[in-house]
Coordinates of C-alpha atoms in Angstrom, one line a residue:
Chain A
G1 CA 230.2 46.6 62.9
A2 CA 228.0 43.9 63.2
G3 CA 229.5 42.5 66.3
V4 CA 231.9 43.2 69.1
S5 CA 235.3 44.3 67.9
Q6 CA 238.6 43.5 69.9
S7 CA 242.0 44.4 68.9
P8 CA 244.7 43.3 69.3
S9 CA 243.8 39.4 68.9
N10 CA 247.2 38.6 70.1
K11 CA 249.7 40.5 71.9
V12 CA 253.1 39.3 73.2
T13 CA 254.9 41.3 75.4
E14 CA 257.8 41.4 78.0
K15 CA 257.4 41.6 82.0
G16 CA 257.5 45.0 82.9
K17 CA 255.9 46.8 79.7
D18 CA 252.4 48.3 79.4
V19 CA 249.7 47.1 77.2
E20 CA 246.5 48.4 75.6
L21 CA 243.3 46.2 74.5
R22 CA 240.9 47.9 72.9
C23 CA 237.1 47.0 72.4
D24 CA 234.5 48.5 70.0
P25 CA 231.1 47.1 71.2
I26 CA 228.0 46.8 69.0
S27 CA 226.6 50.1 67.9
G28 CA 223.5 51.3 70.3
H29 CA 224.7 48.9 73.2
T30 CA 225.1 51.0 76.2
A31 CA 226.8 48.3 78.6
L32 CA 230.2 47.3 78.1
Y33 CA 232.1 44.4 80.0
W34 CA 235.9 43.5 80.5
Y35 CA 236.5 39.8 81.5
R36 CA 239.7 37.9 81.7
Q37 CA 239.8 34.2 81.2
S38 CA 242.7 32.0 82.0
L39 CA 243.3 28.8 80.4
G40 CA 240.8 26.4 81.5
Q41 CA 239.3 28.8 84.0
G42 CA 236.2 30.5 84.0
L43 CA 235.3 34.3 83.7
E44 CA 237.0 36.6 85.8
F45 CA 235.1 39.9 85.9
L46 CA 237.3 42.9 85.8
I47 CA 235.1 46.3 85.1
Y48 CA 231.3 47.3 83.7
F49 CA 230.6 50.4 82.1
Q50 CA 226.6 51.4 81.9
G51 CA 226.1 54.3 80.1
N52 CA 227.3 57.5 81.5
S53 CA 226.9 55.8 85.3
A54 CA 230.5 55.6 87.3
P55 CA 231.9 52.5 86.3
D56 CA 231.9 48.9 88.3
K57 CA 235.7 48.7 89.0
S58 CA 235.2 46.1 91.7
G59 CA 236.8 43.2 89.7
L60 CA 240.2 45.1 88.7
P61 CA 242.8 42.9 90.4
S62 CA 245.4 45.8 90.9
D63 CA 245.7 49.4 90.7
R64 CA 247.9 48.0 87.4
F65 CA 244.6 47.6 85.8
S66 CA 242.4 50.7 84.4
A67 CA 239.9 51.1 81.9
E68 CA 238.4 53.7 80.5
R69 CA 235.5 54.4 77.8
T70 CA 235.3 57.3 75.6
G71 CA 232.2 58.6 74.1
G72 CA 230.1 55.8 75.5
S73 CA 231.4 53.7 72.9
V74 CA 235.0 52.3 72.6
S75 CA 236.6 50.8 75.8
T76 CA 240.5 50.8 76.5
L77 CA 241.9 48.4 78.8
T78 CA 245.5 49.4 80.3
I79 CA 247.7 47.0 82.1
Q80 CA 250.7 48.5 83.3
R81 CA 254.2 47.0 84.0
T82 CA 252.6 43.8 83.2
Q83 CA 253.3 40.5 85.1
Q84 CA 253.4 37.1 84.1
E85 CA 250.1 36.0 85.8
D86 CA 248.3 38.6 83.7
S87 CA 248.9 36.5 80.7
A88 CA 245.3 35.4 80.0
V89 CA 242.4 35.8 77.2
Y90 CA 240.9 39.2 78.0
L91 CA 237.1 39.2 76.6
C92 CA 234.9 42.5 75.9
A93 CA 231.3 42.0 76.0
S94 CA 228.4 44.4 75.0
S95 CA 224.8 44.5 76.1
L96 CA 221.9 46.7 75.2
G97 CA 222.2 47.7 79.0
D98 CA 219.5 48.1 81.7
I99 CA 220.6 46.0 84.7
N100 CA 218.3 43.3 84.2
T101 CA 219.7 42.4 81.1
G102 CA 222.6 39.5 81.0
E103 CA 222.0 39.0 77.5
L104 CA 225.9 39.9 76.7
F105 CA 227.5 39.8 73.2
F106 CA 231.3 38.9 73.5
G107 CA 234.2 39.8 71.3
E108 CA 236.5 37.4 70.2
G109 CA 239.0 38.4 72.9
S110 CA 242.3 39.6 73.1
R111 CA 245.1 37.0 74.2
L112 CA 247.8 38.5 76.2
T113 CA 251.3 36.7 76.8
V114 CA 253.7 38.1 79.1
L115 CA 257.2 36.8 78.9
Chain B
Q1 CA 229.0 28.1 99.1
K2 CA 229.8 29.7 95.7
E3 CA 227.0 31.7 94.4
V4 CA 226.7 30.1 91.0
E5 CA 227.6 26.2 91.0
Q6 CA 228.1 23.9 88.1
N7 CA 229.5 20.4 87.9
S8 CA 232.7 20.5 86.0
G9 CA 232.3 17.3 84.3
P10 CA 233.2 16.3 81.7
L11 CA 229.8 15.2 81.0
S12 CA 229.7 12.5 78.4
V13 CA 226.8 11.5 76.3
P14 CA 226.3 9.5 73.2
E15 CA 225.1 11.1 69.8
G16 CA 221.1 11.3 69.6
A17 CA 221.0 11.3 73.8
I18 CA 219.4 14.0 76.0
A19 CA 222.3 16.0 77.7
S20 CA 221.3 17.7 80.9
L21 CA 223.1 20.4 82.7
N22 CA 222.4 21.7 86.1
C23 CA 223.2 24.9 87.7
T24 CA 222.5 26.0 91.2
Y25 CA 222.3 29.6 92.7
S26 CA 223.0 30.9 96.2
D27 CA 220.7 34.5 96.2
R28 CA 217.1 33.8 96.2
G29 CA 216.4 37.2 94.9
S30 CA 218.0 36.3 91.5
Q31 CA 215.6 37.1 88.5
S32 CA 217.5 36.1 85.4
F33 CA 219.3 33.3 84.3
F34 CA 221.2 32.7 81.0
W35 CA 222.9 30.0 79.2
Y36 CA 226.0 30.3 77.2
R37 CA 228.1 27.8 75.1
Q38 CA 231.9 28.4 74.9
Y39 CA 233.7 26.3 72.5
S40 CA 237.7 25.4 73.0
G41 CA 239.0 28.6 72.1
K42 CA 236.4 30.6 71.4
S43 CA 234.1 33.1 73.1
P44 CA 231.0 32.6 75.0
E45 CA 227.6 33.0 73.2
L46 CA 224.3 33.2 74.5
I47 CA 221.9 30.1 73.8
M48 CA 219.1 30.6 76.3
S49 CA 217.8 33.0 78.9
I50 CA 215.0 32.3 81.1
Y51 CA 213.0 34.7 83.5
S52 CA 209.9 32.7 84.7
N53 CA 209.5 29.6 86.7
G54 CA 208.6 26.7 84.4
D55 CA 210.1 25.5 81.1
K56 CA 211.6 27.5 77.9
E57 CA 212.1 25.8 74.7
D58 CA 214.1 27.0 71.7
G59 CA 214.7 24.0 69.1
R60 CA 216.9 21.3 70.7
F61 CA 217.2 23.3 73.7
T62 CA 214.9 23.4 76.9
A63 CA 215.7 25.9 79.9
Q64 CA 214.1 24.9 83.2
L65 CA 214.0 27.2 86.0
N66 CA 212.8 26.6 89.7
K67 CA 213.1 29.3 91.8
A68 CA 212.0 27.7 95.0
S69 CA 214.6 25.3 94.7
Q70 CA 217.2 27.6 93.4
Y71 CA 218.1 25.7 90.4
V72 CA 217.9 26.1 86.5
S73 CA 219.0 23.4 84.0
L74 CA 219.5 23.0 80.3
L75 CA 218.3 20.0 78.3
I76 CA 220.0 19.4 75.0
R77 CA 217.9 17.0 73.0
D78 CA 219.0 14.9 70.0
S79 CA 222.7 15.7 71.3
Q80 CA 225.2 16.1 68.2
P81 CA 228.9 16.1 68.4
S82 CA 228.8 20.0 67.5
D83 CA 227.3 20.4 71.1
S84 CA 230.4 19.6 72.6
A85 CA 231.5 22.4 74.3
T86 CA 231.5 24.3 77.8
Y87 CA 228.0 25.4 79.0
L88 CA 228.2 28.3 81.5
C89 CA 225.4 29.3 83.9
A90 CA 225.0 32.9 84.2
V91 CA 222.6 34.3 87.1
R92 CA 221.6 38.0 87.3
T93 CA 221.5 38.2 91.2
G94 CA 218.6 40.2 93.1
N95 CA 220.8 42.0 95.8
N96 CA 223.4 44.0 94.0
R97 CA 222.3 43.0 90.3
K98 CA 225.3 41.6 89.4
L99 CA 225.8 39.1 86.7
I100 CA 227.4 35.9 88.3
W101 CA 229.0 33.2 86.3
G102 CA 229.3 29.4 87.0
L103 CA 232.7 27.6 86.3
G104 CA 231.1 25.6 83.5
T105 CA 230.2 22.2 82.7
S106 CA 232.0 20.5 79.9
L107 CA 229.9 18.4 77.5
A108 CA 231.2 15.6 75.3
V109 CA 228.7 14.2 72.6
N110 CA 230.1 11.0 71.3
P111 CA 229.5 10.1 67.8

């Protein structure tokens, strides 16, 4: 596709359930980022994938959060045993890569609501 | 001191005026600087990048970088109501090459 695609766009779940969020980056982009943004708050970095390198997981808030990127393209962010504080918009972004670029293209986000 | 700081605003300017948005950063080794615009309920979109000291102009937008003073600014000329959004400053740091984000400045352009 022409842009970064995320699914689902909205997800409502019950506390304690697991959720999976998907990101399909722009074709050819080697770098992929996951961010979280709560209402009225700034961007919170979660995880960064660059090519075949080991991902930078330093932003994951707890071991309930994990992410993978298969074949250097599609990425899945998994949140296990969701809590109410996990409610936020989860944003995926991709870029052409190289550590010197900050020119990110964002998807429309997945809004997660944990009841 | 936060790594990237912005005034939260709101910054309110009349239509047609110049809006000036500022961002300071702490890592003197930072090399790359970016301005993103985020409309309410939408995702951030890149509007300007700047890598060298001085000014960079793109249409009504001008980014200004002063590495000695560790600040980067965004000027919006002939502001329009459609420019009303939150403007995020992002800096690629020099020490660990991470992209650090400010919390954003809310801009309101009044007709």
